[in-house]
GROMACS .gro file of C-alpha atoms in nm:
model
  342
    1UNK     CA    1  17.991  16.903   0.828
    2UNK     CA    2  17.757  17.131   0.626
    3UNK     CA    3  17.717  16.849   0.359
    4UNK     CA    4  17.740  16.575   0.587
    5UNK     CA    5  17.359  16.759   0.701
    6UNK     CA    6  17.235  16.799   0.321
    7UNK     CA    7  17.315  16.419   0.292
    8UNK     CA    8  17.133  16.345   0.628
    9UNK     CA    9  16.814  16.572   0.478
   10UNK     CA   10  16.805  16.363   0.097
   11UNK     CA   11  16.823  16.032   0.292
   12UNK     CA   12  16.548  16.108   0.548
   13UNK     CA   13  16.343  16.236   0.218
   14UNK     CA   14  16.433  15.913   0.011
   15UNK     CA   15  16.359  15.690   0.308
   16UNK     CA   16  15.988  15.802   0.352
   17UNK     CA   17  15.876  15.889  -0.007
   18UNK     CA   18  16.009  15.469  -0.025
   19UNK     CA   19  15.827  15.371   0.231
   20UNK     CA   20  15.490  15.278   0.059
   21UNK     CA   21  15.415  15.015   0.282
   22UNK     CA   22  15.570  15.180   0.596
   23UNK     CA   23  15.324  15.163   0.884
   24UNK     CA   24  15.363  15.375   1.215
   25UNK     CA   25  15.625  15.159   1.379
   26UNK     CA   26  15.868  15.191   1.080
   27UNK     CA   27  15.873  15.538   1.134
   28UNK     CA   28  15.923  15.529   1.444
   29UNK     CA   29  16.238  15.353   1.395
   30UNK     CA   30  16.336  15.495   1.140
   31UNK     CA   31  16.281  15.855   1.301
   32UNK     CA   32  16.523  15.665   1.640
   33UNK     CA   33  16.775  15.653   1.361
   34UNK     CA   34  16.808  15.989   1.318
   35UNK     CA   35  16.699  16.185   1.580
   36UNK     CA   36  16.737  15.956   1.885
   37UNK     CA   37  17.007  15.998   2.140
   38UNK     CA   38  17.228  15.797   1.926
   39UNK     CA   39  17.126  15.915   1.587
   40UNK     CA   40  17.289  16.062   1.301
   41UNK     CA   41  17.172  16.434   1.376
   42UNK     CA   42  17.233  16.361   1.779
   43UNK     CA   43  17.600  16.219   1.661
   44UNK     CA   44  17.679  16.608   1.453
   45UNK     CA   45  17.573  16.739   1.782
   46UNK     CA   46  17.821  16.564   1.979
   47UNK     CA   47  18.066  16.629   1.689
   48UNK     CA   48  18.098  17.013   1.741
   49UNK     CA   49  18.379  17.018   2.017
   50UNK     CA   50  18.603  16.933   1.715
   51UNK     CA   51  18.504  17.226   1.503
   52UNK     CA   52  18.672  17.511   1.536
   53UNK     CA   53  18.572  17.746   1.770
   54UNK     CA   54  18.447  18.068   1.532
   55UNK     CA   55  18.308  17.836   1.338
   56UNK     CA   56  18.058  17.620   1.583
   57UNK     CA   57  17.765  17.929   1.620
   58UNK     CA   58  17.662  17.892   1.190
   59UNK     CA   59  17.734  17.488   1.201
   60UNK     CA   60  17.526  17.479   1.535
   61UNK     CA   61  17.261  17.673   1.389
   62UNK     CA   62  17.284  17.473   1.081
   63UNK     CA   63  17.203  17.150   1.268
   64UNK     CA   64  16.926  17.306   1.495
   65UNK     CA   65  16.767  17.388   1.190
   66UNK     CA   66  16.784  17.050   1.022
   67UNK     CA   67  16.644  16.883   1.368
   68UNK     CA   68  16.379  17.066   1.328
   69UNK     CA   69  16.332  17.014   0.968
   70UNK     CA   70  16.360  16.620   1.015
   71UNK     CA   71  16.095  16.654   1.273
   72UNK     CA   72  15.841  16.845   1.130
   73UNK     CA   73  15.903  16.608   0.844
   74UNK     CA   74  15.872  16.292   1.089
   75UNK     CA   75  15.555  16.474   1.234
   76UNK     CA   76  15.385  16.493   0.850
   77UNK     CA   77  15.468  16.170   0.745
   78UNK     CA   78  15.307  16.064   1.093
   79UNK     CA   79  14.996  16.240   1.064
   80UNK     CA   80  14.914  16.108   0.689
   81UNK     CA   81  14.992  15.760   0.807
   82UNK     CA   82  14.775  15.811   1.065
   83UNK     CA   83  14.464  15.908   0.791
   84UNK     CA   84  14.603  15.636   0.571
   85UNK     CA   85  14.518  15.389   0.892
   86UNK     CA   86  14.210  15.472   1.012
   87UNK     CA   87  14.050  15.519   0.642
   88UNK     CA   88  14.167  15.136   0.606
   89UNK     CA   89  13.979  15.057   0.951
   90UNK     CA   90  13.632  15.265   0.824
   91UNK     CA   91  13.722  15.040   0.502
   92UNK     CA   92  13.657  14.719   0.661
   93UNK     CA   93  13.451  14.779   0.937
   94UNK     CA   94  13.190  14.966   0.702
   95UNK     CA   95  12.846  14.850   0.706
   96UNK     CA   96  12.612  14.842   0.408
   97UNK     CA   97  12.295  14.936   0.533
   98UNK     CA   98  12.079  14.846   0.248
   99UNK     CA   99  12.203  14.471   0.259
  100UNK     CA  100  11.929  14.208   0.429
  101UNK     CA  101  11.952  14.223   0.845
  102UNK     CA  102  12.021  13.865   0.976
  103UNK     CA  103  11.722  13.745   1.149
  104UNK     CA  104  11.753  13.743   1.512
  105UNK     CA  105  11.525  13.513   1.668
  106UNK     CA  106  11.317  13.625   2.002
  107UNK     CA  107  11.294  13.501   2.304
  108UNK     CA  108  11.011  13.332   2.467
  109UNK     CA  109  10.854  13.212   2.836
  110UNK     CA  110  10.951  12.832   2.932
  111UNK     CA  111  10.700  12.592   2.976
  112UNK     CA  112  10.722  12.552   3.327
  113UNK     CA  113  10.685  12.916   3.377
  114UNK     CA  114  10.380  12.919   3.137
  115UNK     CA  115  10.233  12.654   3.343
  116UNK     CA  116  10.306  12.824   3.660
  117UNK     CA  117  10.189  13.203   3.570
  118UNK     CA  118   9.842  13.012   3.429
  119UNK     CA  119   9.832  12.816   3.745
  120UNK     CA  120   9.907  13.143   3.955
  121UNK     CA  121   9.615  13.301   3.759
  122UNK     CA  122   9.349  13.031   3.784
  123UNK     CA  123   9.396  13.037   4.203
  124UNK     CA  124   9.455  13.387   4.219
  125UNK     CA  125   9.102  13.399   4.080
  126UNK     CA  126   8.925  13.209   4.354
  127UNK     CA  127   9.055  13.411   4.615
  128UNK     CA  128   9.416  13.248   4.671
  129UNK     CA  129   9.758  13.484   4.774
  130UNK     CA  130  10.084  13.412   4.662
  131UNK     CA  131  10.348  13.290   4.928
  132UNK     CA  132  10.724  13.210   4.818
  133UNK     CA  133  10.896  13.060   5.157
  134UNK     CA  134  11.323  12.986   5.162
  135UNK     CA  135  11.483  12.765   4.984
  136UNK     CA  136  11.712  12.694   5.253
  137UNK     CA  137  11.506  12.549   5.494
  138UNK     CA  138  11.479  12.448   5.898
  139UNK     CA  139  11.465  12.054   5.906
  140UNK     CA  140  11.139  12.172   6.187
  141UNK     CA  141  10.950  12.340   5.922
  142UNK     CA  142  11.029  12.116   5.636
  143UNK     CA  143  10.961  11.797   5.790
  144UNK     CA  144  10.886  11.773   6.224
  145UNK     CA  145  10.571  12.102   6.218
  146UNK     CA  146  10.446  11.883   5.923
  147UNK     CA  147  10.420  11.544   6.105
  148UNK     CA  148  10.714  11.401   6.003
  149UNK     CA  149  10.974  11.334   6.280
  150UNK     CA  150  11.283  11.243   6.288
  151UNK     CA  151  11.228  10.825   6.236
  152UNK     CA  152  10.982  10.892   6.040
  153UNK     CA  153  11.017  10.633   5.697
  154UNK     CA  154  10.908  10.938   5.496
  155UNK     CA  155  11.205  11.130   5.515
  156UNK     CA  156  11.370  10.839   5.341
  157UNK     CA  157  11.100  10.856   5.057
  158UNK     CA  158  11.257  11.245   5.015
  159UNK     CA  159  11.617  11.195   4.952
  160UNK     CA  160  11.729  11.520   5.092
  161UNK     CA  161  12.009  11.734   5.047
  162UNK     CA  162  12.097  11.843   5.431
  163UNK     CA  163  12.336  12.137   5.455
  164UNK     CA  164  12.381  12.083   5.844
  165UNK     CA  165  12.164  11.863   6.075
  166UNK     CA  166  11.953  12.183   6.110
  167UNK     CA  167  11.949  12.335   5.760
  168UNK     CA  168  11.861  12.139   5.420
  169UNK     CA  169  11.712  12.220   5.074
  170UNK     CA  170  11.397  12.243   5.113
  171UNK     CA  171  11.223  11.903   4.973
  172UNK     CA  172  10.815  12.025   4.928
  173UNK     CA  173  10.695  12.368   4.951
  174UNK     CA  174  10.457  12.231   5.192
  175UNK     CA  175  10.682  12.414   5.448
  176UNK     CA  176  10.551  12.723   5.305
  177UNK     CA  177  10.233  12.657   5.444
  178UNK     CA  178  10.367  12.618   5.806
  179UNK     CA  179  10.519  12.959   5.812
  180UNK     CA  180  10.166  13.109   5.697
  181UNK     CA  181  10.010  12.912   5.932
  182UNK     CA  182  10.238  13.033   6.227
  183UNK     CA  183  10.189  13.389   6.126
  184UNK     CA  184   9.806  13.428   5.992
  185UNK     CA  185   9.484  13.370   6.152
  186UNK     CA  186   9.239  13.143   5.961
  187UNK     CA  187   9.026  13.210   5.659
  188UNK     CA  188   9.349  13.142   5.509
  189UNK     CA  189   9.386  13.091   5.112
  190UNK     CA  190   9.729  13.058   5.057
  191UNK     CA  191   9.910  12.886   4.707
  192UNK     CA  192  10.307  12.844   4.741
  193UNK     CA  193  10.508  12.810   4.439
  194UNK     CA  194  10.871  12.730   4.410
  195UNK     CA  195  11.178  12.510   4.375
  196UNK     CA  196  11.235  12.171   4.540
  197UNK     CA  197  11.513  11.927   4.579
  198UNK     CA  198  11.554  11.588   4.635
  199UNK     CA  199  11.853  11.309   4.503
  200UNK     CA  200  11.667  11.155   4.225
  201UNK     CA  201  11.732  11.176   3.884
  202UNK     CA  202  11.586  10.999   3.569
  203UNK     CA  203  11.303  11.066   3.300
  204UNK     CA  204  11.062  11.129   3.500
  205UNK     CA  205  11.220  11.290   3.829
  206UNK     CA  206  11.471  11.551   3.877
  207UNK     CA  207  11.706  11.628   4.123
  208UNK     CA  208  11.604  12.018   4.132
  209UNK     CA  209  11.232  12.065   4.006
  210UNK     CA  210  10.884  12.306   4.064
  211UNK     CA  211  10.593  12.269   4.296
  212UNK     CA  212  10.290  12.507   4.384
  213UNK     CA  213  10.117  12.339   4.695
  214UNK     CA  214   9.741  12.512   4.816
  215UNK     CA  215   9.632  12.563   5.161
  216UNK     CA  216   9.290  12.634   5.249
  217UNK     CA  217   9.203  12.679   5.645
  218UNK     CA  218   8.848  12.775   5.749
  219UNK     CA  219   8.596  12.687   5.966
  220UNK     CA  220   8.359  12.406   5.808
  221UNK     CA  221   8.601  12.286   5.507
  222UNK     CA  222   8.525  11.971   5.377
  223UNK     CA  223   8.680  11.742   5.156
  224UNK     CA  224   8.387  11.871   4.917
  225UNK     CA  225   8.559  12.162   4.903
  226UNK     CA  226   8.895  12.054   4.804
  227UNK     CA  227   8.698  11.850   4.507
  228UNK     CA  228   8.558  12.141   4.407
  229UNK     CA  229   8.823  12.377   4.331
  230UNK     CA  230   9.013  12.103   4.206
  231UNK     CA  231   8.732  12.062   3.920
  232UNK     CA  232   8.771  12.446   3.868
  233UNK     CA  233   9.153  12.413   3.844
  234UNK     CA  234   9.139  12.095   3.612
  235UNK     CA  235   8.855  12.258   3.380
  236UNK     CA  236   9.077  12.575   3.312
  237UNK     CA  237   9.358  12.428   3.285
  238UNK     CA  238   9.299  12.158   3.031
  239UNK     CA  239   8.984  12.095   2.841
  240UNK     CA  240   8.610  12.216   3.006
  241UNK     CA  241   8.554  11.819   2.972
  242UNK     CA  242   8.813  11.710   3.219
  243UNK     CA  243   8.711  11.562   3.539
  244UNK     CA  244   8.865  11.481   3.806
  245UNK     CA  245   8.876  11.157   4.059
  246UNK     CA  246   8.999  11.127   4.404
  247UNK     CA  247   9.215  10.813   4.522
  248UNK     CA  248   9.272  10.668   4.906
  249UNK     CA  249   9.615  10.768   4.994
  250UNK     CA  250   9.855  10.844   5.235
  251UNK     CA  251  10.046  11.162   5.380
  252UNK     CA  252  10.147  11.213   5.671
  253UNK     CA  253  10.093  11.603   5.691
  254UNK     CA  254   9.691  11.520   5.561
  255UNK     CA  255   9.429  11.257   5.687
  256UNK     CA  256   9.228  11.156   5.497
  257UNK     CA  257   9.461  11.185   5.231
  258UNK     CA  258   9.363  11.133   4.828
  259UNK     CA  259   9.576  11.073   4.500
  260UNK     CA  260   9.404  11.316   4.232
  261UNK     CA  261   9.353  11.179   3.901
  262UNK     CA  262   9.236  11.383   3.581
  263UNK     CA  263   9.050  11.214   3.312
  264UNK     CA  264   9.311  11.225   3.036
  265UNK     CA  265   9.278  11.504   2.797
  266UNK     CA  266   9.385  11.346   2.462
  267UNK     CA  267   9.155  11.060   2.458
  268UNK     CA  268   8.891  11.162   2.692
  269UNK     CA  269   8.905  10.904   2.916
  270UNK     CA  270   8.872  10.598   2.657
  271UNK     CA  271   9.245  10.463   2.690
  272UNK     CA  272   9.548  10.586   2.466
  273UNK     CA  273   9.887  10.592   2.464
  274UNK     CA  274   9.964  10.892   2.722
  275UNK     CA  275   9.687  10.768   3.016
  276UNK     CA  276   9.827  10.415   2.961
  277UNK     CA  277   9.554  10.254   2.930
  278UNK     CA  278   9.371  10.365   3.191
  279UNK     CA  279   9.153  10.680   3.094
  280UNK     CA  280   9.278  10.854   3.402
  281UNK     CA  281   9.582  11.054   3.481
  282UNK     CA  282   9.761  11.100   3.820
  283UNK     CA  283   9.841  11.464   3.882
  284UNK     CA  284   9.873  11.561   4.240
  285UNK     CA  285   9.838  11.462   4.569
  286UNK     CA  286   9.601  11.637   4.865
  287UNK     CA  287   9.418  11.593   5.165
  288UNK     CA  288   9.284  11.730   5.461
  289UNK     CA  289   9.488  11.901   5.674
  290UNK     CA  290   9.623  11.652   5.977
  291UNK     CA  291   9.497  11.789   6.327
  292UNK     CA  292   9.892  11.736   6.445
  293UNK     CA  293   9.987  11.969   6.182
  294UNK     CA  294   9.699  12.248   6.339
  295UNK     CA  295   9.796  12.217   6.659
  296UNK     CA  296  10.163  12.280   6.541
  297UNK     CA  297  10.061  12.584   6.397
  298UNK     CA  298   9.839  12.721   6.707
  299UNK     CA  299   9.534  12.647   6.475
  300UNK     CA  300   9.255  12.471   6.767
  301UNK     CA  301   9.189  12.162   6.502
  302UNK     CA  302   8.817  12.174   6.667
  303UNK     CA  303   8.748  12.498   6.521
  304UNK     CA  304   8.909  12.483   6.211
  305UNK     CA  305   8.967  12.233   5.893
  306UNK     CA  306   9.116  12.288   5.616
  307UNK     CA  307   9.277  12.083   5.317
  308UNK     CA  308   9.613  12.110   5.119
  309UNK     CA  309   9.706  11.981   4.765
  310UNK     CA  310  10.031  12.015   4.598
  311UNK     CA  311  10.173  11.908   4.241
  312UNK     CA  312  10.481  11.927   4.028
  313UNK     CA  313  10.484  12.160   3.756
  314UNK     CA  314  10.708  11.966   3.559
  315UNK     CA  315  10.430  11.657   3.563
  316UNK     CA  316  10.165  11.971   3.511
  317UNK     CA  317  10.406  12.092   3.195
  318UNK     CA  318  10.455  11.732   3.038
  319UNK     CA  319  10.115  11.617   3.036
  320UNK     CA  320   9.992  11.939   2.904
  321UNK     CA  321  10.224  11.986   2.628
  322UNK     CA  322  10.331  11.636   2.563
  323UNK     CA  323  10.647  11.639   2.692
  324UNK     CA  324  10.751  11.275   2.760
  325UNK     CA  325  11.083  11.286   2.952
  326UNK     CA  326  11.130  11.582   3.237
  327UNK     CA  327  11.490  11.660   3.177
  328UNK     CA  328  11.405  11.804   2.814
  329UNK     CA  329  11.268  12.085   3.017
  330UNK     CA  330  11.590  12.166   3.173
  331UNK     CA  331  11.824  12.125   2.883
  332UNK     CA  332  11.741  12.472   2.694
  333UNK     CA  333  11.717  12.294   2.346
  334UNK     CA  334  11.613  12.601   2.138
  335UNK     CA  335  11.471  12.336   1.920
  336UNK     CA  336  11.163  12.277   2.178
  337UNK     CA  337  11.166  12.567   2.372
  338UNK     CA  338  11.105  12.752   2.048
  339UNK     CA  339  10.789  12.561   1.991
  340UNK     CA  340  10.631  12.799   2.331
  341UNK     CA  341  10.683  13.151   2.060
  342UNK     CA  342  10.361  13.331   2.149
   0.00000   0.00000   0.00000
């Protein structure tokens, strides 16, 4: 039995000084094969009921003695695979610091929200506060306190996504202005950015898209007035040579209502490709503010005027940056977003 263990201890020491390749689950196994419940040092164990009796306290001894041997052994040969591991992980995860960093390029503002925060800043500077209404809008707000009932061939010109009969995506901002309206005395100065939606999709129109509508409500506003910051807003936001030329149109929230046009910045109003033509440029739409859509409000249309204009910011972004189809601006092509880099 005594040189059955010396045979155990020069095969556990040939098996691991062998083992040049042996990673942490060989040794386990290999450790199993000795020392496990069924192992060759468990199996001497087990053997001792056929050793004579005055002879079992030295062999028992003996084979404590080698357990812990083998397992101090086991423990070693652990521990420097261990070190052999982890040096081989520093290995290939190391870093040389004095190599070239890869270029990591930086971020920068979309065009529609550098159109928006100049817009934001050019009415903010004639007196105008900031109102951002719901997106999920009452079908009262959004189209009846606006003049725009229920048979009303309008609402078919807005393609609408309705949620329930009462609830829809909003289509204009415009019902921005209602809710100000409802809740402020006049002077009111109020500019209402935000998202719109309507079914429509192609170059020029998208089904999910920007607008920042203005609402001015005083006593003695004119459509004078309306002209006039328009010229401020067109001046500072293009070229100090733009001008600007109101059209007869229609709307039902606004009568009179006017189609603005803005002499077009890249030819100066002699004819080129982006004007068409024409010299002129349509931009937004405005007007003065219906009486029906006072009286909704509680505003006495007798003592108070006022106009409204609103406009895309997509339309605002393309024509000022020469963008000529809209749904570049929502495909995040680094290639043309990277052009905006301050």
């Amino acid at each position: 039995m005594t040189e059955n263990l010396e045979i155990l201890k020069e095969e556990i020491a040939a098996r691991l000084q062998a083992g040049a390749d042996m990673t942490r689950k060989d040794l386990f196994d290999v450790k199993m094969e000795y020392l496990g419940k069924t192992g060759k040092i468990s199996a001497l164990s087990k053997g001792m009921r056929d050793v004579p009796a005055e002879e079992r306290p030295a062999l028992g001894k003996r084979i404590n003695e080698v357990r812990v041997w083998a397992e101090e052994t086991f423990a070693a040969k652990e521990e420097e695979l261990k070190k052999k591991e982890l040096a081989a992980k520093y290995s290939a995860e190391r870093v040389d610091v004095t190599m070239p960093a890869d270029f990591s390029g930086t971020g920068t503002q979309h065009p529609i929200s550098i159109v928006k925060k100049e817009i934001i800043e050019c009415f903010a500077g004639m007196g105008f506060e900031i109102y951002e209404g719901p997106e999920i809008e009452k079908d009262y707000y959004n189209f009846q306190a606006l003049n725009i009932p229920a048979d009303h061939p309008a609402r078919d010109m807005q393609d609408t996504f309705f949620i329930t009969e009462e609830l829809l995506l909003r289509s204009q901002t415009s019902s921005g202005q209602i809710r100000v309206m409802e809740n402020k005395k006049p002077p009111i100065k109020v500019l209402s950015p935000g998202r719109v939606y309507r079914s429509d999709s192609d170059a020029t129109h998208s089904p999910m898209f920007h607008q920042m509508e203005g609402l001015v409500v005083d006593k003695g506003i004119t459509l004078c007035d309306l002209k006039g910051i328009l010229d401020v807003f067109a001046k500072k936001m293009f070229t100090s040579e733009t001008k600007t030329r109101l059209r007869p149109s229609y709307f039902p929230f606004t009568e009179p209502s006017v189609e603005v046009d803005l002499s077009c910045h890249n030819c100066g109003g002699k004819g080129c490709r982006i004007c068409k033509g024409t010299g002129w440029i349509e931009i937004l739409g405005a007007g003065m503010v219906n009486r029906r859509v006072l009286e909704n409000c509680g505003v006495d249309p007798d003592v108070y005027t006022g106009f409204a204009f609103g406009m895309g910011l997509e339309r605002i972004a393309m024509i000022k940056f020469g963008i000529n189809d809209m749904r570049y601006l929502f495909e995040n092509d680094v290639r043309l977003l990277k052009q905006f880099r301050d």
